[in-house]
Amino acid sequence: MSGLRACVLLLAASPVLAAADPSRATTVQVAAMRIRHMLEQVQRVPGSFPAVSAVVVEGDATRLLYVNGEAHAGTGVRADHATLFYVASQTKSFMGLLAAQLDAEGVLPLDTTLAGIWPDLHLPAPADPAAITLADLLSHQEPLTTETLNHLTAYVRTVPATDYPDLLAHYTEVRKPGFRYSNLGDLIYGAALQVRTGRSWQDWLHGEVLQPLGLADALTATSTVAPRRLAWNHQWDGERWRALPPKPDALMHAAGGLALSADDMARWTRVNLARLSPSGTPTTASFERAQRPIVHADLADHEIDCDGYSLGWYSCGYRGERVLMHPGSYPGVVSVTVLLPTRHAGLSLVINSDSAIEGLELETIKAFIGLSTGKDGEDARLRRIVIDYPARLAKLVKRRGDAIATARADARWAGFAWRPSLRELDAHAGVFESPRLGTLRVERDGDALVAILGAQRLRLQPAAAGLFAAWPQTLDPPEEFRYDAARDAIDWNGDRFARKARSRGAAPPQSPARSTR
């Protein structure tokens, strides 16, 4: 039986995908069924992913709305069409459309410069605040780079708009001109919008994009819905799932701060293909401006070439077809949306694990484009995804395990021989402050210490006197966390945290202390 005929028979049996006349199934319908079948097979591999949300649209029709698995592994909570998955950097596509609409309304023109927002802003030379526009920021052309804002907003806390001038002045560096993808531009745009209008980017996004488009489930704050509706993120350690809780509100930022249901991802994909809002807002012109490439990008493998970037979309070519797409990733989750205008078709895929998923996602994008446009060879690509996946997952698990084992064996930990008493652990506890990162709390949790920096939480494993291995919640190697008794301070990741105050009666730990318990 031919692959196409098999697909047509499967389509006829599926209530979601059935065509009025199965013999007339479109190439997009065939692509949808093939992709669903691939995902079903991969999900059977232990450690692949607890849940998947896959949507394919064609014109006004939803050709695939497939949500399967556990929203939170091990709990029995099933994901469905209304489960909210975090889409990470896909948020930038929504922000680009918002920016285009606010430009058209005259609320915040895209040619506004950083100097026009913060007249007294100083940047490291030769970067000029008067030469950097909001359009530059949203298309990743700002000649700046930073680790500070990226880390703070992604893992630690909300950064108030009032703090941006100081952080930009002191914790950015100049880079070469041109396109360089990062979170920085969208973060600055969100702060600039707050400064100019007195309203948050979340408020504007809901009022100008989410509500007018009928995206009733899309949210920018995870605290606003029942926990059972939220998909957790996951990492596989080779034996079991490590579940990572949904992002707290403080980490839902303008470059990665949206969670959506499969229903809403179908709507979002459809309105972007039609460039038409059911309410008239945003306007067709705003959709067109947000999707129009304005800078050369260089993201390619030997098959797909993403050579342009707009206000939140990559413009890519594959086998003679042009598409717009934007991926997203965060520890434990991977997502993408692809628009194929020539077929009025689109794919949205979110998977709540990072088990070698980015490679799977890229190959799925290619298969979707190829199958939807009748190209040969894409069935074989999907088969290769299934065949190759177990080995790719095993390689990832081994790489993570080897990195942790290598880190643990490092001589600096002195064999983790230090066994401090509870009193000694308590002496290391307290509140510490870094000019760059803010307040760090070190607390005892049972018979261990934890370090808390905003939303970031680290388990501290004693190694040598005053030295701890700081373990994150993710499957990453530990970091060096050292207490400096002479200065009553902590050194971690190149930052010094000075103690703010010591509890009455608590004495600083003595060095070298080598007690056991």
XYZ file of C-alpha atoms in Angstrom:
517
model
C 0.000 0.000 0.000
C 1.419 3.414 -0.904
C 2.296 5.884 1.847
C -0.242 8.398 0.519
C -3.077 5.842 0.392
C -2.267 4.628 3.926
C -2.403 8.213 5.141
C -5.736 8.788 3.408
C -7.234 5.723 5.133
C -5.960 6.900 8.506
C -7.350 10.354 7.831
C -10.770 8.932 7.117
C -10.765 7.107 10.457
C -9.774 10.173 12.497
C -12.521 12.514 13.749
C -10.070 15.424 13.892
C -8.535 14.908 10.489
C -11.323 13.355 8.460
C -12.013 14.958 5.109
C -15.447 15.054 3.513
C -13.999 12.906 0.737
C -10.891 10.999 1.952
C -9.647 10.559 -1.588
C -9.275 14.342 -1.749
C -7.151 14.702 1.362
C -4.846 17.657 0.917
C -1.107 17.394 1.201
C -1.383 19.368 4.442
C -3.768 16.767 5.880
C -1.350 14.035 4.907
C 1.484 15.961 6.577
C -0.609 16.332 9.722
C -1.326 12.621 9.949
C 2.257 11.651 9.266
C 3.540 14.016 11.951
C 1.018 12.741 14.463
C 2.043 9.157 13.767
C 5.719 10.058 14.234
C 5.013 11.793 17.547
C 3.005 8.824 18.798
C 5.915 6.489 18.053
C 8.566 8.725 19.611
C 6.486 9.267 22.737
C 6.605 5.521 23.394
C 10.373 5.773 23.957
C 11.054 6.006 27.721
C 12.401 9.460 28.502
C 11.132 11.125 25.321
C 8.451 13.472 26.633
C 5.530 13.333 29.069
C 3.232 15.437 26.872
C 2.993 16.950 23.412
C 0.772 19.607 21.867
C 0.741 19.531 18.059
C -1.447 21.700 15.847
C -1.690 21.899 12.059
C -4.005 24.390 10.366
C -4.926 24.917 6.723
C -6.991 27.970 5.894
C -9.937 27.992 8.293
C -9.598 24.290 9.058
C -7.679 22.668 11.905
C -6.133 19.594 10.310
C -4.525 18.378 13.526
C -5.113 19.168 17.168
C -3.224 16.455 18.998
C -2.486 16.756 22.710
C -1.369 13.627 24.521
C 0.371 12.650 27.728
C 0.862 13.942 31.240
C 1.029 17.635 32.000
C 3.077 16.748 35.081
C 4.831 13.388 34.894
C 3.882 10.921 37.582
C 0.807 12.795 38.786
C -1.758 11.348 36.442
C -2.798 14.852 35.332
C -3.483 14.502 31.619
C -2.815 17.251 29.119
C -5.641 18.260 26.796
C -6.554 20.968 24.291
C -6.930 23.529 27.118
C -3.654 22.730 28.926
C -1.317 25.713 28.939
C 2.204 25.057 27.647
C 5.008 27.584 28.054
C 6.196 28.651 24.572
C 9.372 30.501 25.640
C 10.889 32.703 22.906
C 7.841 32.436 20.670
C 6.719 35.340 22.858
C 8.853 37.537 20.571
C 6.412 37.020 17.675
C 3.584 38.322 19.835
C 5.681 41.275 20.989
C 6.622 42.109 17.401
C 2.965 42.259 16.399
C 2.182 44.406 19.445
C 5.008 46.774 18.555
C 3.813 47.088 14.958
C 0.293 47.888 16.153
C 1.430 50.444 18.742
C 3.588 52.067 16.080
C 0.583 52.367 13.770
C -1.492 53.880 16.588
C 1.247 56.385 17.418
C 1.536 55.066 20.965
C 5.201 54.089 20.630
C 6.763 54.605 17.178
C 9.317 52.027 16.184
C 11.794 54.721 15.168
C 11.930 55.922 18.787
C 15.506 55.732 20.041
C 16.822 54.680 23.416
C 17.755 58.323 24.005
C 14.121 59.209 23.362
C 13.108 56.902 26.223
C 15.979 57.578 28.613
C 17.574 60.951 27.724
C 20.326 60.503 30.308
C 21.197 56.936 29.347
C 24.920 56.197 28.999
C 26.115 53.141 27.095
C 29.630 51.757 26.672
C 31.342 53.511 23.749
C 30.922 53.519 20.829
C 27.274 52.492 21.316
C 25.049 55.555 20.956
C 21.578 55.630 22.598
C 20.472 58.168 19.985
C 21.260 55.705 17.166
C 19.527 52.591 18.525
C 15.815 52.373 17.670
C 13.074 50.134 18.988
C 12.933 48.465 15.565
C 16.628 47.668 15.956
C 15.925 46.114 19.338
C 13.063 43.901 18.174
C 15.037 42.697 15.148
C 18.134 41.960 17.256
C 20.331 44.605 15.683
C 21.235 46.513 18.868
C 25.070 46.626 19.132
C 24.974 45.431 22.740
C 25.285 42.177 24.614
C 24.657 41.267 28.233
C 24.616 38.268 30.512
C 23.201 40.203 33.450
C 19.755 41.094 32.102
C 19.416 37.723 30.404
C 20.183 35.813 33.602
C 18.154 38.000 35.926
C 14.984 37.935 33.851
C 15.191 34.259 32.863
C 16.057 32.752 36.238
C 16.003 35.265 39.088
C 13.390 38.042 39.156
C 11.471 40.749 37.376
C 13.674 43.710 36.533
C 11.718 46.977 36.996
C 11.805 49.371 34.057
C 13.391 51.975 36.328
C 16.454 49.727 36.752
C 17.213 49.421 33.037
C 19.305 52.591 32.576
C 21.727 51.557 35.333
C 21.922 47.930 34.184
C 22.473 48.952 30.564
C 25.127 51.456 31.543
C 27.094 49.117 33.790
C 26.398 45.583 32.617
C 26.329 45.628 28.825
C 29.168 45.338 26.358
C 29.500 46.478 22.757
C 29.380 43.877 19.990
C 29.804 43.975 16.231
C 26.892 45.520 14.266
C 24.312 43.301 12.592
C 21.906 40.576 13.572
C 22.558 38.591 16.717
C 19.662 36.760 18.302
C 19.152 37.367 22.022
C 16.531 38.326 24.574
C 17.948 41.789 25.154
C 15.990 43.749 22.538
C 12.574 42.508 23.607
C 13.435 43.032 27.267
C 14.405 46.645 26.611
C 11.298 47.197 24.469
C 9.087 45.989 27.307
C 10.775 48.384 29.725
C 10.590 51.257 27.230
C 6.856 50.665 26.777
C 6.369 50.866 30.540
C 8.376 54.100 30.771
C 6.624 55.772 27.829
C 3.026 54.794 28.714
C 2.981 53.859 32.380
C 1.467 50.482 31.444
C 3.223 47.121 31.447
C 3.945 45.119 28.306
C 1.598 42.445 29.707
C -1.262 44.935 29.940
C -0.664 46.211 26.405
C -0.290 42.687 24.977
C -3.583 41.552 26.477
C -5.420 44.662 25.304
C -3.992 44.984 21.785
C -3.226 41.388 20.746
C -4.444 38.526 22.924
C -8.008 39.668 23.616
C -8.732 41.111 20.137
C -7.506 37.886 18.536
C -9.723 35.785 20.793
C -6.815 34.074 22.524
C -8.833 33.508 25.670
C -6.415 31.054 27.288
C -3.132 32.848 26.566
C -1.563 34.114 29.757
C 1.438 36.121 30.902
C 1.146 35.160 34.591
C 0.989 31.523 35.667
C -0.572 32.444 39.018
C -3.844 33.404 37.322
C -4.981 29.846 36.513
C -5.495 26.598 38.410
C -2.209 24.652 38.687
C -3.743 21.591 36.997
C -4.099 23.579 33.783
C -0.365 24.235 33.530
C 2.087 21.870 31.864
C 5.290 21.360 33.826
C 8.668 21.168 32.103
C 10.763 17.999 32.338
C 14.273 16.623 32.030
C 15.165 12.925 31.828
C 18.130 11.723 33.874
C 18.243 8.266 32.325
C 16.016 6.662 34.946
C 13.290 9.095 35.885
C 11.756 12.467 35.075
C 12.956 15.590 36.840
C 9.872 17.818 36.829
C 10.481 21.572 36.725
C 7.575 23.726 37.922
C 5.914 26.280 35.636
C 7.675 29.623 35.477
C 6.561 31.941 38.291
C 5.123 35.320 37.366
C 8.433 37.021 38.180
C 10.158 35.187 35.305
C 7.485 35.714 32.643
C 9.275 38.457 30.723
C 8.842 40.215 27.387
C 11.234 37.883 25.547
C 9.767 34.685 26.994
C 6.608 35.148 28.989
C 3.633 33.367 27.430
C 1.788 30.103 27.964
C -0.914 29.004 25.512
C -3.283 26.124 24.935
C -3.427 24.067 21.755
C -6.701 25.812 20.948
C -5.032 29.204 21.126
C -1.958 28.100 19.199
C -4.303 27.024 16.396
C -5.951 30.472 16.445
C -2.593 32.264 16.590
C -1.240 30.306 13.637
C -4.393 30.858 11.611
C -4.604 34.639 12.111
C -0.947 35.074 11.222
C -1.449 33.167 7.986
C -4.537 35.212 7.111
C -3.030 38.428 8.522
C -6.527 39.173 9.672
C -7.928 39.699 13.159
C -11.589 38.835 13.824
C -11.897 42.157 15.684
C -9.890 44.252 13.228
C -7.089 44.715 15.779
C -4.242 44.274 15.118
C -4.641 45.488 11.565
C -3.563 43.636 8.463
C -0.866 46.270 7.985
C 0.476 45.491 11.457
C 0.635 41.771 10.681
C 2.438 42.544 7.433
C 4.952 44.814 9.114
C 5.646 42.338 11.912
C 6.290 39.547 9.393
C 8.359 41.516 6.870
C 12.099 40.642 7.082
C 14.224 43.703 7.828
C 17.659 42.287 8.622
C 19.845 39.517 7.238
C 20.041 36.513 9.539
C 22.395 33.582 9.271
C 20.838 30.446 10.740
C 21.177 27.443 8.485
C 22.121 23.820 8.157
C 22.754 22.042 4.867
C 19.006 21.913 4.122
C 17.089 24.835 5.638
C 18.307 28.412 5.461
C 16.885 31.120 7.723
C 18.302 34.206 6.062
C 16.048 36.977 7.382
C 14.442 38.235 10.567
C 11.507 40.573 11.038
C 9.854 41.812 14.220
C 9.698 38.368 15.783
C 9.834 35.901 12.877
C 12.670 34.143 11.065
C 12.255 34.064 7.279
C 13.495 30.727 5.954
C 13.829 28.765 2.748
C 13.518 25.005 2.352
C 13.321 23.105 -0.950
C 12.153 26.192 -2.802
C 9.481 27.094 -0.267
C 9.486 30.201 1.956
C 8.261 30.013 5.529
C 8.178 32.141 8.661
C 8.975 30.513 11.945
C 10.030 31.102 15.519
C 11.296 28.466 17.948
C 11.422 28.616 21.726
C 13.248 26.688 24.423
C 13.842 26.731 28.165
C 15.043 24.005 30.524
C 12.550 21.203 30.062
C 10.463 22.566 27.155
C 10.838 23.122 23.394
C 8.381 24.797 20.998
C 8.031 26.170 17.478
C 5.467 27.740 15.144
C 5.900 27.573 11.351
C 3.871 29.501 8.767
C 3.712 28.209 5.175
C 1.901 31.007 3.298
C 1.785 29.315 -0.126
C -0.424 26.573 1.344
C -2.159 28.805 3.900
C -0.891 26.221 6.372
C 0.931 26.266 9.670
C 2.375 24.000 12.333
C 2.644 24.651 16.061
C 4.471 22.151 18.242
C 5.203 22.232 21.982
C 6.834 19.383 23.908
C 7.268 19.518 27.671
C 10.746 18.005 27.809
C 14.151 18.816 26.321
C 15.122 15.191 25.658
C 16.981 15.777 22.375
C 13.856 17.586 21.188
C 15.428 20.508 19.322
C 16.811 18.176 16.653
C 13.483 16.387 16.406
C 11.750 19.744 16.085
C 14.009 20.877 13.234
C 13.464 17.668 11.277
C 9.702 17.916 11.870
C 9.700 21.453 10.463
C 11.352 20.206 7.288
C 8.957 17.285 6.990
C 5.961 19.557 7.470
C 7.090 21.945 4.728
C 8.043 19.156 2.354
C 4.959 16.996 2.841
C 2.593 19.975 2.718
C 4.003 21.000 -0.650
C 4.127 17.499 -2.137
C 7.892 17.015 -2.012
C 9.345 13.505 -2.227
C 11.456 11.966 0.515
C 9.840 13.507 3.575
C 8.147 10.271 4.673
C 11.646 8.833 4.935
C 12.682 11.807 7.075
C 9.913 11.077 9.567
C 10.901 7.419 9.675
C 14.498 8.425 10.377
C 13.323 10.622 13.246
C 11.697 7.587 14.867
C 14.588 5.223 14.152
C 17.338 7.622 15.239
C 15.624 9.074 18.289
C 16.549 6.447 20.936
C 20.243 6.770 20.133
C 20.083 10.568 20.157
C 18.342 10.527 23.526
C 20.885 8.061 24.929
C 23.691 10.317 23.700
C 22.167 13.328 25.450
C 21.670 11.415 28.705
C 25.260 10.176 28.571
C 26.604 13.660 27.832
C 24.726 15.135 30.779
C 25.756 12.298 33.057
C 29.392 12.514 31.996
C 29.436 16.281 32.573
C 28.095 15.842 36.099
C 30.474 12.952 36.848
C 33.451 14.945 35.556
C 32.445 17.937 37.645
C 32.018 15.821 40.780
C 35.456 14.280 40.292
C 37.185 17.671 40.089
C 40.016 17.953 42.623
C 38.722 21.292 43.904
C 35.936 19.482 45.772
C 38.512 17.511 47.796
C 36.395 14.388 47.558
C 33.472 16.076 49.324
C 35.114 15.046 52.589
C 33.924 18.010 54.679
C 31.153 17.094 57.110
C 30.095 20.275 58.887
C 27.868 20.180 61.961
C 24.440 21.780 61.884
C 25.873 24.649 63.936
C 28.565 25.203 61.329
C 25.981 25.135 58.560
C 23.898 27.704 60.439
C 26.930 29.965 60.696
C 27.058 30.135 56.891
C 23.398 31.095 56.637
C 22.263 34.673 56.202
C 21.357 37.399 53.741
C 23.985 38.536 51.251
C 23.998 41.232 48.579
C 25.592 41.607 45.149
C 25.529 44.952 43.304
C 24.844 43.100 40.044
C 22.437 40.313 40.990
C 20.787 41.506 44.207
C 19.822 39.658 47.374
C 20.966 36.101 48.044
C 19.552 34.154 50.964
C 21.376 31.144 52.400
C 19.100 29.031 54.599
C 19.169 25.656 56.266
C 16.647 23.157 54.960
C 16.772 20.132 57.250
C 20.379 18.989 57.393
C 21.476 20.919 54.299
C 21.874 24.473 53.087
C 20.053 26.033 50.154
C 20.857 29.280 48.368
C 17.945 31.338 47.076
C 18.417 34.143 44.563
C 14.951 35.346 43.646
C 13.292 32.415 41.864
C 16.588 30.557 41.553
C 17.173 27.847 44.145
C 20.416 25.889 44.629
C 21.177 22.947 46.884
C 24.538 23.418 48.596
C 26.627 20.283 49.063
C 29.561 20.681 51.503
C 32.862 19.898 49.799
C 35.816 21.413 51.692
C 35.969 23.949 54.528
C 33.875 26.909 53.376
C 33.423 25.433 49.901
C 30.097 24.107 48.593
C 28.972 22.597 45.306
C 25.867 24.525 44.262
C 23.454 22.189 42.483
C 20.656 23.679 40.351
C 17.253 22.069 39.888
C 18.210 21.218 36.319
C 20.548 18.466 35.124
C 23.533 20.800 35.009
C 26.893 20.326 36.733
C 27.441 22.050 40.099
C 28.955 25.501 40.456
C 31.544 26.653 42.964
C 30.003 28.430 45.946
C 32.656 29.605 48.399
C 32.372 31.344 51.743
C 35.154 33.868 52.434
C 35.418 33.969 56.240
C 37.853 36.875 56.286
C 35.407 39.127 54.411
C 32.194 37.446 55.607
C 31.100 37.162 51.967
C 30.218 34.592 49.353
C 31.854 34.185 45.951
C 29.700 32.512 43.322
C 29.984 32.588 39.526
C 32.305 35.589 39.545
C 30.051 37.644 41.819
C 30.767 38.614 45.404
C 27.829 38.714 47.810
C 28.571 40.657 50.999
C 26.626 39.825 54.139
C 23.956 42.420 54.860
C 23.449 41.602 58.529
C 24.200 38.755 60.876
C 21.653 37.344 63.271
C 22.238 38.319 66.896
C 24.497 35.830 68.620
C 25.631 34.136 65.404
C 29.374 33.942 64.964
C 31.086 33.822 61.588
C 32.406 30.404 60.607
C 36.035 29.859 61.443
C 38.514 28.871 58.782
C 39.806 26.274 58.427
C 37.040 24.230 60.041
C 37.241 20.493 59.585
C 34.704 19.008 61.924
C 32.605 15.994 61.093
C 29.167 14.893 62.098
